[in-house]
Amino acid sequence: MHAARLNEVKSREHNPRQSCEEGQTLISQAQSVRNDIITGAQLKRRVVFARNIKLFFGGPRHSLIDSSATRARKRLTRERCERICGLRPDGVITWAAAFPPSTWTASSMSNSAFDYVEEHIEQGLPVVWPSEIFEILNDLEVEEPLNLSSKYKGFLEAVRRSEQEKLTPAGPVPRLRV
């Protein structure tokens, strides 16, 4: 089963049109989830959101008994986590809310579809997130493994700065990708 899924992902790598279509579908899904959160002021899949945030900032767990194929998948997933963490806070939050890990990890999404989603997920106006998002992010800050992550603490500082900028009377401040 796993080998069949990996072959399907590899075949999409060689078909840029299919990867672009997949990326467009995923971006549409992300925009829909983001809009639902904003209009409903509630996150529907809290567990997925928290699992993603932990994975983004903690990476997949190492194991001495992993096969070489598993190590390669985890290495690519770790690289993807780094790239997601490089997005602006709204992009990271949207990604975490929109896609379960089974959608975007190394054995699930082609590299070109991942590239497309990474490039387009930050489109649109800055988002003022409901308080539930911040409650979850703050709760995760005191739980393992994120309580020891300087990268996660830096992300939270960026989230707080970003939210302050969005709420200033002069309006949103243009945000640069770091």
PDB file of C-alpha atoms in Angstrom:
ATOM      1  CA  MET A   1       0.000   0.000   0.000  1.00  0.00           C
ATOM      2  CA  HIS A   2       2.724   2.465   1.015  1.00  0.00           C
ATOM      3  CA  ALA A   3       4.814   1.660  -2.088  1.00  0.00           C
ATOM      4  CA  ALA A   4       1.790   2.299  -4.313  1.00  0.00           C
ATOM      5  CA  ARG A   5       1.244   5.718  -2.684  1.00  0.00           C
ATOM      6  CA  LEU A   6       4.933   6.586  -3.113  1.00  0.00           C
ATOM      7  CA  ASN A   7       4.784   5.609  -6.806  1.00  0.00           C
ATOM      8  CA  GLU A   8       1.703   7.819  -7.251  1.00  0.00           C
ATOM      9  CA  VAL A   9       3.559  10.781  -5.714  1.00  0.00           C
ATOM     10  CA  LYS A  10       6.612  10.115  -7.916  1.00  0.00           C
ATOM     11  CA  SER A  11       4.444   9.970 -11.053  1.00  0.00           C
ATOM     12  CA  ARG A  12       3.026  13.421 -10.227  1.00  0.00           C
ATOM     13  CA  GLU A  13       6.594  14.756 -10.058  1.00  0.00           C
ATOM     14  CA  HIS A  14       6.947  14.047 -13.764  1.00  0.00           C
ATOM     15  CA  ASN A  15       3.612  15.664 -14.660  1.00  0.00           C
ATOM     16  CA  PRO A  16       3.849  19.385 -13.843  1.00  0.00           C
ATOM     17  CA  ARG A  17       0.278  20.058 -14.987  1.00  0.00           C
ATOM     18  CA  GLN A  18      -1.100  17.486 -12.563  1.00  0.00           C
ATOM     19  CA  SER A  19       1.062  18.900  -9.747  1.00  0.00           C
ATOM     20  CA  CYS A  20      -0.123  22.438 -10.521  1.00  0.00           C
ATOM     21  CA  GLU A  21      -3.743  21.277 -10.498  1.00  0.00           C
ATOM     22  CA  GLU A  22      -3.115  19.482  -7.210  1.00  0.00           C
ATOM     23  CA  GLY A  23      -1.527  22.641  -5.803  1.00  0.00           C
ATOM     24  CA  GLN A  24      -4.451  24.793  -6.941  1.00  0.00           C
ATOM     25  CA  THR A  25      -6.905  22.389  -5.318  1.00  0.00           C
ATOM     26  CA  LEU A  26      -4.929  22.486  -2.073  1.00  0.00           C
ATOM     27  CA  ILE A  27      -4.751  26.297  -2.105  1.00  0.00           C
ATOM     28  CA  SER A  28      -8.500  26.443  -2.661  1.00  0.00           C
ATOM     29  CA  GLN A  29      -8.946  24.098   0.306  1.00  0.00           C
ATOM     30  CA  ALA A  30      -6.643  26.249   2.464  1.00  0.00           C
ATOM     31  CA  GLN A  31      -8.524  29.431   1.551  1.00  0.00           C
ATOM     32  CA  SER A  32     -11.824  27.758   2.367  1.00  0.00           C
ATOM     33  CA  VAL A  33     -10.575  26.586   5.776  1.00  0.00           C
ATOM     34  CA  ARG A  34      -9.111  30.025   6.514  1.00  0.00           C
ATOM     35  CA  ASN A  35     -12.412  31.722   5.590  1.00  0.00           C
ATOM     36  CA  ASP A  36     -14.382  29.243   7.715  1.00  0.00           C
ATOM     37  CA  ILE A  37     -12.155  30.001  10.709  1.00  0.00           C
ATOM     38  CA  ILE A  38     -12.530  33.748  10.257  1.00  0.00           C
ATOM     39  CA  THR A  39     -16.282  33.775   9.656  1.00  0.00           C
ATOM     40  CA  GLY A  40     -17.081  31.096  12.226  1.00  0.00           C
ATOM     41  CA  ALA A  41     -14.463  32.347  14.702  1.00  0.00           C
ATOM     42  CA  GLN A  42     -13.671  28.724  15.459  1.00  0.00           C
ATOM     43  CA  LEU A  43     -11.154  26.088  14.445  1.00  0.00           C
ATOM     44  CA  LYS A  44     -12.903  22.867  13.422  1.00  0.00           C
ATOM     45  CA  ARG A  45      -9.889  20.536  13.549  1.00  0.00           C
ATOM     46  CA  ARG A  46      -7.992  21.516  16.689  1.00  0.00           C
ATOM     47  CA  VAL A  47      -6.113  18.210  16.880  1.00  0.00           C
ATOM     48  CA  VAL A  48      -4.843  18.515  13.293  1.00  0.00           C
ATOM     49  CA  PHE A  49      -3.795  22.113  13.939  1.00  0.00           C
ATOM     50  CA  ALA A  50      -1.863  21.192  17.099  1.00  0.00           C
ATOM     51  CA  ARG A  51      -0.296  18.103  15.498  1.00  0.00           C
ATOM     52  CA  ASN A  52       0.925  20.200  12.568  1.00  0.00           C
ATOM     53  CA  ILE A  53       2.372  22.942  14.763  1.00  0.00           C
ATOM     54  CA  LYS A  54       4.255  20.311  16.790  1.00  0.00           C
ATOM     55  CA  LEU A  55       5.522  18.674  13.602  1.00  0.00           C
ATOM     56  CA  PHE A  56       6.534  21.986  11.971  1.00  0.00           C
ATOM     57  CA  PHE A  57       8.642  23.038  14.933  1.00  0.00           C
ATOM     58  CA  GLY A  58       9.712  19.645  16.263  1.00  0.00           C
ATOM     59  CA  GLY A  59      10.097  17.638  13.078  1.00  0.00           C
ATOM     60  CA  PRO A  60       9.395  13.921  12.771  1.00  0.00           C
ATOM     61  CA  ARG A  61      10.764  11.731  15.550  1.00  0.00           C
ATOM     62  CA  HIS A  62      14.032   9.910  15.000  1.00  0.00           C
ATOM     63  CA  SER A  63      14.288   6.196  15.561  1.00  0.00           C
ATOM     64  CA  LEU A  64      17.350   3.991  15.405  1.00  0.00           C
ATOM     65  CA  ILE A  65      15.301   1.227  13.818  1.00  0.00           C
ATOM     66  CA  ASP A  66      14.022   3.305  10.874  1.00  0.00           C
ATOM     67  CA  SER A  67      14.738   1.819   7.467  1.00  0.00           C
ATOM     68  CA  SER A  68      16.733   3.869   4.975  1.00  0.00           C
ATOM     69  CA  ALA A  69      13.498   4.667   3.092  1.00  0.00           C
ATOM     70  CA  THR A  70      11.862   5.878   6.313  1.00  0.00           C
ATOM     71  CA  ARG A  71      14.918   7.992   7.154  1.00  0.00           C
ATOM     72  CA  ALA A  72      14.764   9.560   3.679  1.00  0.00           C
ATOM     73  CA  ARG A  73      11.030  10.344   4.065  1.00  0.00           C
ATOM     74  CA  LYS A  74      11.625  11.853   7.498  1.00  0.00           C
ATOM     75  CA  ARG A  75      14.530  13.930   6.152  1.00  0.00           C
ATOM     76  CA  LEU A  76      12.306  15.348   3.384  1.00  0.00           C
ATOM     77  CA  THR A  77       9.488  15.954   5.874  1.00  0.00           C
ATOM     78  CA  ARG A  78      11.973  17.784   8.137  1.00  0.00           C
ATOM     79  CA  GLU A  79      13.040  19.939   5.171  1.00  0.00           C
ATOM     80  CA  ARG A  80       9.390  20.704   4.436  1.00  0.00           C
ATOM     81  CA  CYS A  81       8.817  21.634   8.078  1.00  0.00           C
ATOM     82  CA  GLU A  82      11.725  24.097   7.851  1.00  0.00           C
ATOM     83  CA  ARG A  83      10.236  25.644   4.725  1.00  0.00           C
ATOM     84  CA  ILE A  84       6.788  25.942   6.310  1.00  0.00           C
ATOM     85  CA  CYS A  85       8.364  27.581   9.373  1.00  0.00           C
ATOM     86  CA  GLY A  86       9.918  30.115   6.979  1.00  0.00           C
ATOM     87  CA  LEU A  87       6.477  31.381   5.978  1.00  0.00           C
ATOM     88  CA  ARG A  88       4.924  34.433   7.595  1.00  0.00           C
ATOM     89  CA  PRO A  89       2.758  33.648  10.640  1.00  0.00           C
ATOM     90  CA  ASP A  90      -0.500  33.737   8.641  1.00  0.00           C
ATOM     91  CA  GLY A  91       0.937  31.183   6.210  1.00  0.00           C
ATOM     92  CA  VAL A  92       2.051  28.833   8.988  1.00  0.00           C
ATOM     93  CA  ILE A  93      -1.318  29.102  10.754  1.00  0.00           C
ATOM     94  CA  THR A  94      -3.269  28.579   7.524  1.00  0.00           C
ATOM     95  CA  TRP A  95      -1.159  25.536   6.614  1.00  0.00           C
ATOM     96  CA  ALA A  96      -1.545  24.029  10.094  1.00  0.00           C
ATOM     97  CA  ALA A  97      -5.313  24.481  10.013  1.00  0.00           C
ATOM     98  CA  ALA A  98      -5.891  23.376   6.427  1.00  0.00           C
ATOM     99  CA  PHE A  99      -3.856  20.221   5.868  1.00  0.00           C
ATOM    100  CA  PRO A 100      -3.497  17.127   8.020  1.00  0.00           C
ATOM    101  CA  PRO A 101       0.094  15.837   8.002  1.00  0.00           C
ATOM    102  CA  SER A 102      -1.044  12.926   5.831  1.00  0.00           C
ATOM    103  CA  THR A 103      -1.640  15.498   3.059  1.00  0.00           C
ATOM    104  CA  TRP A 104       1.711  17.260   2.935  1.00  0.00           C
ATOM    105  CA  THR A 105       4.443  14.993   4.332  1.00  0.00           C
ATOM    106  CA  ALA A 106       7.101  13.479   2.081  1.00  0.00           C
ATOM    107  CA  SER A 107       5.233  10.358   0.981  1.00  0.00           C
ATOM    108  CA  SER A 108       1.950  12.180   0.350  1.00  0.00           C
ATOM    109  CA  MET A 109       2.568  15.289  -1.742  1.00  0.00           C
ATOM    110  CA  SER A 110       4.832  15.739  -4.734  1.00  0.00           C
ATOM    111  CA  ASN A 111       7.648  18.262  -4.453  1.00  0.00           C
ATOM    112  CA  SER A 112       6.174  20.440  -7.194  1.00  0.00           C
ATOM    113  CA  ALA A 113       2.742  20.516  -5.510  1.00  0.00           C
ATOM    114  CA  PHE A 114       4.436  21.380  -2.202  1.00  0.00           C
ATOM    115  CA  ASP A 115       6.363  24.179  -3.939  1.00  0.00           C
ATOM    116  CA  TYR A 116       3.122  25.511  -5.436  1.00  0.00           C
ATOM    117  CA  VAL A 117       1.306  25.511  -2.098  1.00  0.00           C
ATOM    118  CA  GLU A 118       4.266  27.122  -0.331  1.00  0.00           C
ATOM    119  CA  GLU A 119       4.378  29.871  -2.952  1.00  0.00           C
ATOM    120  CA  HIS A 120       0.628  30.623  -2.904  1.00  0.00           C
ATOM    121  CA  ILE A 121      -0.585  29.956   0.640  1.00  0.00           C
ATOM    122  CA  GLU A 122       0.152  33.493   1.818  1.00  0.00           C
ATOM    123  CA  GLN A 123      -2.025  35.175  -0.819  1.00  0.00           C
ATOM    124  CA  GLY A 124      -4.760  37.478   0.337  1.00  0.00           C
ATOM    125  CA  LEU A 125      -5.149  40.106   2.985  1.00  0.00           C
ATOM    126  CA  PRO A 126      -3.625  39.679   6.434  1.00  0.00           C
ATOM    127  CA  VAL A 127      -5.918  37.682   8.697  1.00  0.00           C
ATOM    128  CA  VAL A 128      -7.039  38.634  12.192  1.00  0.00           C
ATOM    129  CA  TRP A 129      -7.361  35.186  13.732  1.00  0.00           C
ATOM    130  CA  PRO A 130      -9.917  34.272  16.388  1.00  0.00           C
ATOM    131  CA  SER A 131      -8.671  34.000  19.966  1.00  0.00           C
ATOM    132  CA  GLU A 132      -8.914  30.194  19.867  1.00  0.00           C
ATOM    133  CA  ILE A 133      -5.859  30.075  17.575  1.00  0.00           C
ATOM    134  CA  PHE A 134      -3.773  32.024  20.099  1.00  0.00           C
ATOM    135  CA  GLU A 135      -5.035  29.944  22.996  1.00  0.00           C
ATOM    136  CA  ILE A 136      -3.860  26.775  21.261  1.00  0.00           C
ATOM    137  CA  LEU A 137      -0.507  28.313  20.302  1.00  0.00           C
ATOM    138  CA  ASN A 138       0.018  29.502  23.886  1.00  0.00           C
ATOM    139  CA  ASP A 139      -0.990  26.107  25.309  1.00  0.00           C
ATOM    140  CA  LEU A 140       1.517  24.381  23.019  1.00  0.00           C
ATOM    141  CA  GLU A 141       4.259  26.704  24.265  1.00  0.00           C
ATOM    142  CA  VAL A 142       4.242  24.988  27.672  1.00  0.00           C
ATOM    143  CA  GLU A 143       3.974  21.412  26.361  1.00  0.00           C
ATOM    144  CA  GLU A 144       6.801  19.159  25.260  1.00  0.00           C
ATOM    145  CA  PRO A 145       8.534  19.307  22.844  1.00  0.00           C
ATOM    146  CA  LEU A 146       7.734  22.940  21.982  1.00  0.00           C
ATOM    147  CA  ASN A 147       8.481  24.261  25.471  1.00  0.00           C
ATOM    148  CA  LEU A 148      12.179  23.751  24.660  1.00  0.00           C
ATOM    149  CA  SER A 149      12.060  25.105  21.098  1.00  0.00           C
ATOM    150  CA  SER A 150      13.641  28.511  20.546  1.00  0.00           C
ATOM    151  CA  LYS A 151      12.328  28.360  16.984  1.00  0.00           C
ATOM    152  CA  TYR A 152       8.762  28.028  18.298  1.00  0.00           C
ATOM    153  CA  LYS A 153       9.270  30.883  20.767  1.00  0.00           C
ATOM    154  CA  GLY A 154      10.505  33.025  17.856  1.00  0.00           C
ATOM    155  CA  PHE A 155       7.417  32.072  15.866  1.00  0.00           C
ATOM    156  CA  LEU A 156       5.148  33.111  18.751  1.00  0.00           C
ATOM    157  CA  GLU A 157       6.926  36.464  18.967  1.00  0.00           C
ATOM    158  CA  ALA A 158       6.412  36.934  15.213  1.00  0.00           C
ATOM    159  CA  VAL A 159       2.722  36.011  15.590  1.00  0.00           C
ATOM    160  CA  ARG A 160       2.283  38.565  18.367  1.00  0.00           C
ATOM    161  CA  ARG A 161       4.074  41.298  16.384  1.00  0.00           C
ATOM    162  CA  SER A 162       2.033  40.464  13.313  1.00  0.00           C
ATOM    163  CA  GLU A 163      -1.238  40.658  15.225  1.00  0.00           C
ATOM    164  CA  GLN A 164      -0.229  44.004  16.748  1.00  0.00           C
ATOM    165  CA  GLU A 165       0.571  45.359  13.284  1.00  0.00           C
ATOM    166  CA  LYS A 166      -2.818  44.236  11.994  1.00  0.00           C
ATOM    167  CA  LEU A 167      -4.598  45.993  14.840  1.00  0.00           C
ATOM    168  CA  THR A 168      -2.807  49.361  14.604  1.00  0.00           C
ATOM    169  CA  PRO A 169      -5.047  52.314  13.629  1.00  0.00           C
ATOM    170  CA  ALA A 170      -2.939  52.997  10.535  1.00  0.00           C
ATOM    171  CA  GLY A 171      -3.902  49.578   9.181  1.00  0.00           C
ATOM    172  CA  PRO A 172      -1.764  46.617   8.288  1.00  0.00           C
ATOM    173  CA  VAL A 173       1.945  47.124   7.895  1.00  0.00           C
ATOM    174  CA  PRO A 174       3.393  45.402   4.824  1.00  0.00           C
ATOM    175  CA  ARG A 175       5.040  42.190   5.960  1.00  0.00           C
ATOM    176  CA  LEU A 176       8.199  40.857   4.427  1.00  0.00           C
ATOM    177  CA  ARG A 177       9.094  37.219   4.178  1.00  0.00           C
ATOM    178  CA  VAL A 178      11.980  36.408   6.475  1.00  0.00           C
TER     179      VAL A 178
END
